[in-house]
Coordinates of C-alpha atoms in Angstrom, one line a residue:
Chain A
M1 CA -48.3 22.0 3.6
S2 CA -44.8 23.1 2.8
N3 CA -41.7 21.9 4.6
D4 CA -41.4 25.3 6.3
D5 CA -44.6 24.6 8.3
L6 CA -43.3 21.4 9.8
K7 CA -43.9 20.9 13.5
P8 CA -41.3 19.2 15.7
G9 CA -41.1 15.5 15.0
E10 CA -42.9 15.7 11.7
E11 CA -41.3 14.0 8.6
R12 CA -39.9 16.2 6.0
F13 CA -41.0 15.4 2.5
P14 CA -38.5 15.7 -0.4
E15 CA -38.8 18.7 -2.6
P16 CA -40.0 17.7 -6.1
A17 CA -37.4 17.9 -8.8
H18 CA -37.8 20.7 -11.3
L19 CA -36.5 19.5 -14.6
D20 CA -35.7 21.8 -17.4
A21 CA -36.9 21.1 -21.0
A22 CA -33.5 19.7 -22.1
H23 CA -33.4 17.4 -19.1
L24 CA -36.9 16.1 -19.7
V25 CA -36.1 15.4 -23.4
A26 CA -32.9 13.5 -22.3
Q27 CA -34.9 11.6 -19.7
R28 CA -37.6 10.6 -22.2
R29 CA -35.0 9.5 -24.7
R30 CA -33.3 7.4 -22.0
N31 CA -36.6 5.8 -21.0
I32 CA -37.3 4.8 -24.5
W33 CA -33.8 3.2 -24.8
L34 CA -34.3 1.4 -21.5
G35 CA -37.7 0.1 -22.6
L36 CA -36.4 -1.2 -25.9
A37 CA -33.5 -2.9 -24.1
L38 CA -35.8 -4.6 -21.7
L39 CA -38.1 -5.6 -24.5
G40 CA -35.1 -7.0 -26.4
F41 CA -34.0 -9.0 -23.4
V42 CA -37.5 -10.5 -22.9
F43 CA -37.6 -11.4 -26.5
L44 CA -34.2 -13.1 -26.4
V45 CA -35.1 -15.1 -23.3
G46 CA -38.4 -16.1 -24.9
L47 CA -36.6 -17.1 -28.1
T48 CA -34.0 -19.2 -26.4
T49 CA -36.7 -20.9 -24.3
F50 CA -38.7 -21.6 -27.4
I51 CA -35.8 -23.1 -29.3
R52 CA -34.8 -25.2 -26.3
L53 CA -38.3 -26.5 -25.8
S54 CA -38.6 -27.3 -29.5
G55 CA -35.7 -29.6 -29.4
S56 CA -36.3 -31.0 -25.9
E57 CA -36.9 -34.7 -25.1
E58 CA -40.4 -33.8 -23.7
N59 CA -41.5 -32.8 -27.1
Q60 CA -40.4 -36.2 -28.5
A61 CA -42.8 -38.0 -26.1
N62 CA -44.8 -39.4 -29.0
F63 CA -41.6 -40.6 -30.7
Y64 CA -42.9 -44.1 -31.2
Y65 CA -45.9 -42.8 -33.1
N66 CA -43.9 -40.3 -35.2
M67 CA -41.3 -42.8 -36.1
N68 CA -43.6 -44.7 -38.5
Q69 CA -44.6 -41.4 -40.2
S70 CA -41.1 -40.1 -40.7
G71 CA -40.2 -43.2 -42.7
G72 CA -36.5 -42.6 -41.9
D73 CA -33.9 -45.2 -41.7
A74 CA -33.3 -44.6 -38.1
E75 CA -33.6 -47.7 -35.9
A76 CA -36.1 -47.8 -33.2
P77 CA -34.5 -47.3 -29.8
A78 CA -34.7 -50.1 -27.3
L79 CA -38.0 -50.4 -25.7
P80 CA -38.3 -49.8 -22.0
P81 CA -38.0 -52.9 -19.8
G82 CA -41.2 -54.9 -19.8
M83 CA -42.8 -53.2 -22.8
T84 CA -43.7 -55.3 -25.8
P85 CA -43.6 -54.0 -29.4
D86 CA -47.4 -54.3 -29.5
Q87 CA -47.7 -52.0 -26.5
A88 CA -45.5 -49.4 -28.2
A89 CA -47.5 -49.5 -31.4
P90 CA -50.0 -46.7 -32.1
P91 CA -53.4 -47.2 -30.7
P92 CA -55.9 -48.7 -33.2
N93 CA -57.9 -45.4 -33.3
L94 CA -54.8 -43.5 -34.7
S95 CA -54.0 -44.0 -38.3
V96 CA -50.6 -43.5 -39.8
E97 CA -51.9 -42.9 -43.3
P98 CA -54.5 -40.2 -43.8
V99 CA -57.9 -41.8 -44.2
L100 CA -59.5 -41.0 -47.5
E101 CA -63.3 -40.8 -47.9
E102 CA -63.4 -43.5 -50.6
D103 CA -61.6 -45.9 -48.3
V104 CA -64.4 -45.8 -45.8
I105 CA -66.6 -48.8 -46.2
V106 CA -70.2 -48.1 -45.3
E107 CA -72.1 -51.1 -44.3
E108 CA -75.3 -51.2 -46.2
E109 CA -78.3 -51.7 -44.0
A110 CA -80.2 -54.9 -44.6
P111 CA -83.6 -54.5 -46.1
E112 CA -86.4 -54.8 -43.7
Q113 CA -88.4 -57.9 -44.1
Chain B
M1 CA -1.5 27.1 -13.7
T2 CA -1.9 23.7 -12.1
D3 CA -2.1 20.2 -13.4
A4 CA -5.4 19.6 -11.6
P5 CA -8.0 18.7 -14.2
A6 CA -10.9 21.1 -14.7
T7 CA -14.3 20.0 -13.4
P8 CA -16.1 18.7 -16.5
E9 CA -19.0 20.8 -17.7
K10 CA -22.3 18.9 -17.1
R11 CA -24.0 17.8 -20.3
Y12 CA -26.7 15.3 -21.1
G13 CA -25.4 12.0 -22.4
T14 CA -26.4 10.9 -25.8
A15 CA -26.8 7.3 -27.0
G16 CA -23.3 7.7 -28.5
D17 CA -21.8 8.4 -25.0
Y18 CA -23.3 5.2 -23.7
V19 CA -22.0 3.2 -26.6
Q20 CA -18.5 4.7 -26.0
L21 CA -18.8 3.5 -22.4
L22 CA -18.9 -0.1 -23.7
K23 CA -15.5 0.4 -25.5
P24 CA -16.9 -0.6 -29.0
R25 CA -13.5 -1.1 -30.7
I26 CA -12.4 -3.6 -28.1
M27 CA -15.8 -5.2 -28.4
M28 CA -15.4 -5.7 -32.1
L29 CA -12.2 -7.6 -31.6
V30 CA -13.6 -9.6 -28.8
V31 CA -16.7 -10.6 -30.8
F32 CA -14.5 -11.5 -33.8
T33 CA -12.3 -13.8 -31.8
A34 CA -15.3 -15.4 -30.2
V35 CA -16.9 -16.1 -33.5
A36 CA -13.6 -17.6 -34.7
G37 CA -13.6 -19.9 -31.7
L38 CA -17.2 -20.8 -32.4
I39 CA -16.6 -21.6 -36.0
A40 CA -13.3 -23.4 -35.4
A41 CA -15.0 -25.6 -32.8
T42 CA -17.7 -26.5 -35.3
G43 CA -15.1 -27.3 -38.0
V44 CA -12.9 -29.4 -35.8
T45 CA -15.4 -31.3 -33.7
G46 CA -18.3 -31.5 -36.2
Q47 CA -20.7 -30.4 -33.4
T48 CA -23.2 -27.8 -34.4
M49 CA -25.2 -25.2 -32.7
H50 CA -28.6 -23.7 -33.6
P51 CA -27.8 -20.6 -35.7
L52 CA -30.1 -18.4 -33.6
M53 CA -28.5 -19.8 -30.4
A54 CA -25.1 -19.1 -31.8
A55 CA -26.1 -15.5 -32.6
I56 CA -27.4 -15.0 -29.1
A57 CA -24.2 -16.5 -27.7
V58 CA -22.2 -14.0 -29.7
L59 CA -24.4 -11.2 -28.6
A60 CA -23.8 -12.3 -25.0
V61 CA -20.1 -12.1 -25.5
A62 CA -20.5 -8.6 -26.9
L63 CA -22.7 -7.5 -23.9
G64 CA -20.1 -9.1 -21.5
S65 CA -17.3 -7.2 -23.2
G66 CA -19.3 -3.9 -23.0
A67 CA -20.1 -4.6 -19.3
A68 CA -16.5 -5.1 -18.5
G69 CA -15.7 -1.9 -20.4
A70 CA -18.3 0.1 -18.4
I71 CA -16.9 -1.3 -15.1
N72 CA -13.4 -0.3 -16.3
M73 CA -14.4 3.2 -17.1
W74 CA -16.3 3.6 -13.8
Y75 CA -13.3 2.6 -11.8
D76 CA -10.7 4.4 -14.0
S77 CA -12.6 7.7 -14.3
D78 CA -10.1 9.4 -12.0
I79 CA -7.0 8.5 -14.2
D80 CA -9.0 9.0 -17.4
Q81 CA -9.6 12.6 -16.4
V82 CA -5.8 13.1 -16.1
M83 CA -4.8 11.6 -19.4
T84 CA -5.3 13.6 -22.5
R85 CA -6.1 10.5 -24.6
T86 CA -8.9 9.4 -22.3
S87 CA -10.2 12.8 -21.0
T88 CA -13.0 12.9 -23.6
R89 CA -14.5 9.6 -22.4
P90 CA -18.1 9.7 -21.3
I91 CA -17.4 9.9 -17.5
P92 CA -14.6 12.5 -17.4
S93 CA -16.3 14.6 -20.0
G94 CA -19.4 14.8 -17.7
A95 CA -21.8 13.0 -20.1
V96 CA -22.4 9.9 -18.0
P97 CA -22.5 9.9 -14.2
R98 CA -20.2 7.4 -12.5
E99 CA -23.1 5.6 -10.7
E100 CA -24.9 5.1 -14.1
A101 CA -21.8 3.5 -15.6
I102 CA -21.4 1.0 -12.8
A103 CA -25.1 0.2 -12.8
M104 CA -25.0 -0.3 -16.5
G105 CA -21.9 -2.5 -16.2
M106 CA -23.4 -4.7 -13.4
I107 CA -26.8 -5.1 -15.1
M108 CA -25.2 -5.9 -18.5
S109 CA -22.9 -8.5 -16.8
G110 CA -25.8 -10.3 -15.4
V111 CA -27.8 -10.1 -18.6
S112 CA -24.9 -11.3 -20.7
V113 CA -24.1 -14.3 -18.5
L114 CA -27.8 -15.3 -18.3
L115 CA -28.2 -15.1 -22.1
M116 CA -25.1 -17.1 -22.6
W117 CA -26.3 -19.8 -20.3
L118 CA -29.7 -19.9 -22.0
A119 CA -28.2 -20.0 -25.5
S120 CA -25.4 -22.5 -24.8
N121 CA -24.3 -24.1 -21.6
W122 CA -23.1 -23.4 -18.0
L123 CA -19.4 -23.7 -18.9
A124 CA -19.5 -20.9 -21.5
A125 CA -21.6 -18.8 -19.1
A126 CA -19.1 -19.4 -16.3
L127 CA -16.2 -18.5 -18.6
L128 CA -17.9 -15.3 -19.6
A129 CA -18.6 -14.4 -16.0
F130 CA -15.0 -15.1 -15.1
S131 CA -13.6 -13.0 -18.0
I132 CA -15.8 -10.0 -16.9
F133 CA -14.5 -10.5 -13.4
Y134 CA -10.9 -10.8 -14.7
Y135 CA -11.1 -7.6 -16.6
G136 CA -13.3 -5.6 -14.3
V137 CA -11.7 -6.6 -11.0
I138 CA -8.4 -8.4 -11.4
Y139 CA -7.0 -6.2 -14.1
T140 CA -8.8 -2.9 -13.6
M141 CA -8.9 -2.7 -9.8
W142 CA -5.8 -4.6 -8.9
L143 CA -3.2 -5.2 -11.5
K144 CA -3.4 -2.0 -13.5
R145 CA -2.3 0.3 -10.6
S146 CA 0.0 -2.1 -8.8
T147 CA 2.4 -3.9 -11.3
P148 CA 4.2 -3.2 -14.5
Q149 CA 3.1 -6.6 -15.6
N150 CA -0.5 -5.4 -15.5
I151 CA -1.2 -5.8 -19.2
V152 CA 0.7 -9.2 -19.4
I153 CA -1.4 -10.8 -16.7
G154 CA -4.5 -8.7 -17.5
G155 CA -4.2 -9.8 -21.1
G156 CA -5.8 -13.0 -20.0
A157 CA -9.2 -11.3 -19.8
G158 CA -9.1 -10.4 -23.5
A159 CA -7.9 -13.9 -24.4
F160 CA -11.0 -15.7 -23.2
P161 CA -13.5 -15.0 -26.0
P162 CA -12.3 -17.7 -28.4
V163 CA -12.4 -20.2 -25.5
I164 CA -16.0 -19.0 -24.7
G165 CA -17.0 -19.4 -28.3
W166 CA -15.5 -22.9 -28.4
A167 CA -17.2 -23.9 -25.1
A168 CA -20.6 -22.5 -26.3
V169 CA -20.5 -25.1 -29.2
T170 CA -19.0 -28.1 -27.5
G171 CA -19.5 -27.7 -23.8
N172 CA -15.8 -28.3 -23.2
T173 CA -12.4 -26.5 -23.7
P174 CA -9.8 -28.8 -25.3
L175 CA -6.2 -27.9 -26.2
D176 CA -7.1 -26.2 -29.4
A177 CA -9.3 -23.7 -27.5
W178 CA -6.5 -22.9 -25.2
I179 CA -4.1 -22.4 -28.1
L180 CA -6.4 -19.7 -29.4
F181 CA -6.3 -18.2 -25.8
A182 CA -2.5 -18.3 -25.9
I183 CA -2.3 -16.5 -29.2
T184 CA -4.3 -13.6 -27.9
F185 CA -2.5 -13.7 -24.6
F186 CA 1.0 -13.4 -26.1
W187 CA -0.3 -10.9 -28.7
T188 CA -1.4 -8.4 -26.0
P189 CA 2.0 -7.2 -24.6
P190 CA 3.6 -6.2 -27.9
H191 CA 0.3 -4.7 -29.0
F192 CA -0.3 -2.6 -25.8
W193 CA 3.3 -1.7 -25.1
A194 CA 3.6 -0.2 -28.6
L195 CA 0.9 2.2 -27.6
S196 CA 2.3 2.8 -24.1
L197 CA 5.7 3.7 -25.6
L198 CA 3.9 6.7 -27.2
A199 CA 1.9 7.6 -24.1
H200 CA 4.2 6.8 -21.3
S201 CA 4.3 10.4 -20.0
E202 CA 0.5 10.3 -19.8
Y203 CA 0.6 7.1 -17.7
E204 CA 3.4 8.6 -15.6
K205 CA 1.2 11.7 -15.0
A206 CA -1.7 9.4 -14.0
G207 CA 0.5 7.3 -11.7
V208 CA -0.1 4.0 -13.7
P209 CA 3.0 1.8 -13.5
M210 CA 3.2 0.8 -17.1
L211 CA 6.5 -0.9 -18.1
P212 CA 7.9 2.1 -20.0
V213 CA 7.3 4.2 -16.9
T214 CA 8.8 1.8 -14.4
H215 CA 11.6 0.2 -16.4
G216 CA 12.1 2.6 -19.3
A217 CA 11.5 2.5 -23.0
K218 CA 14.6 0.4 -23.8
A219 CA 13.5 -2.5 -21.5
T220 CA 10.0 -2.3 -22.9
R221 CA 11.2 -2.5 -26.5
L222 CA 13.2 -5.7 -25.6
Q223 CA 10.2 -7.2 -23.9
M224 CA 8.1 -6.4 -27.0
L225 CA 10.6 -8.3 -29.1
V226 CA 10.7 -11.3 -26.7
Y227 CA 6.9 -11.6 -26.6
T228 CA 6.6 -11.2 -30.4
I229 CA 9.0 -14.2 -30.8
V230 CA 7.0 -16.3 -28.3
L231 CA 3.8 -15.2 -30.2
A232 CA 5.3 -16.3 -33.5
A233 CA 6.0 -19.7 -32.1
V234 CA 2.6 -20.1 -30.3
S235 CA 0.7 -18.9 -33.4
M236 CA 2.1 -21.8 -35.4
T237 CA 1.0 -24.5 -33.0
P238 CA -2.4 -24.9 -34.6
L239 CA -0.6 -26.4 -37.6
V240 CA 0.7 -29.2 -35.2
T241 CA -2.7 -30.0 -33.6
G242 CA -4.6 -29.8 -36.9
L243 CA -6.6 -26.8 -35.9
G244 CA -5.0 -24.7 -38.6
G245 CA -4.5 -25.9 -42.2
W246 CA -2.4 -24.7 -45.2
I247 CA -4.2 -21.4 -45.5
Y248 CA -3.7 -20.6 -41.8
G249 CA -0.1 -21.6 -42.1
V250 CA 0.7 -19.4 -45.0
V251 CA -1.3 -16.3 -43.7
T252 CA 0.1 -16.6 -40.1
G253 CA 3.6 -17.4 -41.3
G254 CA 3.7 -14.2 -43.4
L255 CA 2.1 -12.1 -40.6
N256 CA 4.7 -13.5 -38.2
I257 CA 7.6 -12.4 -40.4
A258 CA 6.1 -8.9 -40.7
F259 CA 5.4 -8.7 -36.9
L260 CA 8.9 -9.8 -36.1
Y261 CA 10.3 -7.3 -38.5
Y262 CA 8.4 -4.5 -36.8
A263 CA 9.5 -5.7 -33.4
L264 CA 13.1 -5.9 -34.4
R265 CA 13.0 -2.4 -35.9
V266 CA 11.2 -1.0 -32.8
W267 CA 13.8 -2.7 -30.6
R268 CA 16.6 -1.1 -32.5
S269 CA 14.9 2.3 -32.5
H270 CA 14.6 4.9 -29.8
A271 CA 10.8 4.9 -29.7
G272 CA 9.6 6.0 -26.3
D273 CA 12.9 7.6 -25.3
D274 CA 13.0 11.3 -24.3
G275 CA 13.6 13.3 -27.5
A276 CA 13.1 10.2 -29.7
P277 CA 13.0 11.1 -33.5
A278 CA 9.5 11.4 -34.9
A279 CA 10.3 8.5 -37.3
D280 CA 10.9 6.2 -34.3
Q281 CA 7.6 7.3 -32.7
K282 CA 5.8 6.7 -35.9
L283 CA 7.3 3.2 -36.1
A284 CA 5.9 2.3 -32.7
R285 CA 2.5 3.6 -33.8
S286 CA 2.7 1.6 -37.0
M287 CA 3.5 -1.5 -35.0
F288 CA 0.5 -0.9 -32.8
L289 CA -1.8 -0.6 -35.8
F290 CA -0.2 -3.6 -37.5
S291 CA -0.8 -5.7 -34.4
I292 CA -4.5 -5.1 -34.7
L293 CA -4.4 -6.2 -38.3
Y294 CA -2.3 -9.2 -37.3
L295 CA -4.8 -10.6 -34.8
F296 CA -7.7 -9.9 -37.2
L297 CA -6.1 -11.8 -40.1
V298 CA -4.9 -14.7 -38.0
F299 CA -8.4 -15.4 -36.7
A300 CA -9.9 -14.6 -40.1
A301 CA -7.8 -17.3 -41.7
L302 CA -9.2 -19.8 -39.2
I303 CA -12.8 -18.6 -40.0
V304 CA -12.2 -19.0 -43.7
E305 CA -10.8 -22.4 -43.4
H306 CA -13.5 -23.9 -41.2
A307 CA -16.5 -21.9 -42.5
A308 CA -15.8 -22.2 -46.2
G309 CA -14.7 -25.8 -46.1
L310 CA -11.1 -24.9 -47.0
H311 CA -9.4 -26.7 -44.1
F312 CA -6.6 -28.8 -45.4
P313 CA -4.6 -29.9 -42.3
V314 CA -0.9 -30.0 -42.3
G315 CA -0.6 -32.1 -39.2
G316 CA -2.8 -33.4 -36.5
L317 CA -2.4 -34.8 -33.0

């Protein structure tokens, strides 16, 4: 139904824009630039977030375990109140040094009598 | 024939038009001084910044500068249309609609401040936001059309980038950062008035109260000399605080002598007067061009000293 056939009180729809070829090309070019700019912005926000998280304290949560592996000269920070050095040590099931196959001692089964 | 500007012929804006909207030449100087502030802060304080974060912070300064330029062009499109020098800019030439320019300026402002915050800290982001507001609102919308001191006070907007660069690294703004601010601040009047001496009839036609329009060319030439003397003194203070070393001292000292020589010659000339000799007009233009070189080399000396490990302090507070 065209706008000319409107009855009283009916809403008038906007006429569709008729773009010429040059306008369409310009619009397409602009859309590409806008898309690239948006992509760039998202990338930069992602990059800054990644760098911040990489260096954040949360990522250092396993500091007490990493400290022994790094072998650095840095002194261990003060333990939280009430925590003993034993409690801060790595759990027995975690090994600092990689375990080699030849180091594994296999207990020989006793011969059946 | 009337003075009324012709309605610009509608044409489709190219990428180049949108780049022009961001005032790329000003942007280059802004980015350069911000980088100088960033490097000097690293050299003086020993604090470092992740290289990628530093690059993003510099990008944020560039975007902020471009945003302020777009807002300026949006607001000033009426006077840009009247002045020959600015009549080919994207809005008066019909390439970019006004509403697109302001939309671009506002979006880029938000993006630049957000990126600065993410890449560095809230202080640098707040300073960047304030400098955009300073240029886009305080200078463009208020000072430019109301006082002959427009570019003196408005010059503060262009002086922020080295402070922003410093704040991005350290999270604070000590005296050295504000010395860099002061150098750019006192550099602006002789730089800009040298240009306005040549274009004062254009400013008069557009109704902009530039100093040569309101107080005449002679008073402007005197003011240029006074501000150049103040600049020469301020630019040597980094030697006292230890911010600048021997290289900075030698380079800036030589540049100050040359700048003062230009200012003295322009002061004694008739540049900007009605019927001034072509040689005098050329002298004002040479001073304008030299002033750009001056600021570039002063900040380049700081960059070389602090980035290349060639900082040998003369003094130090």
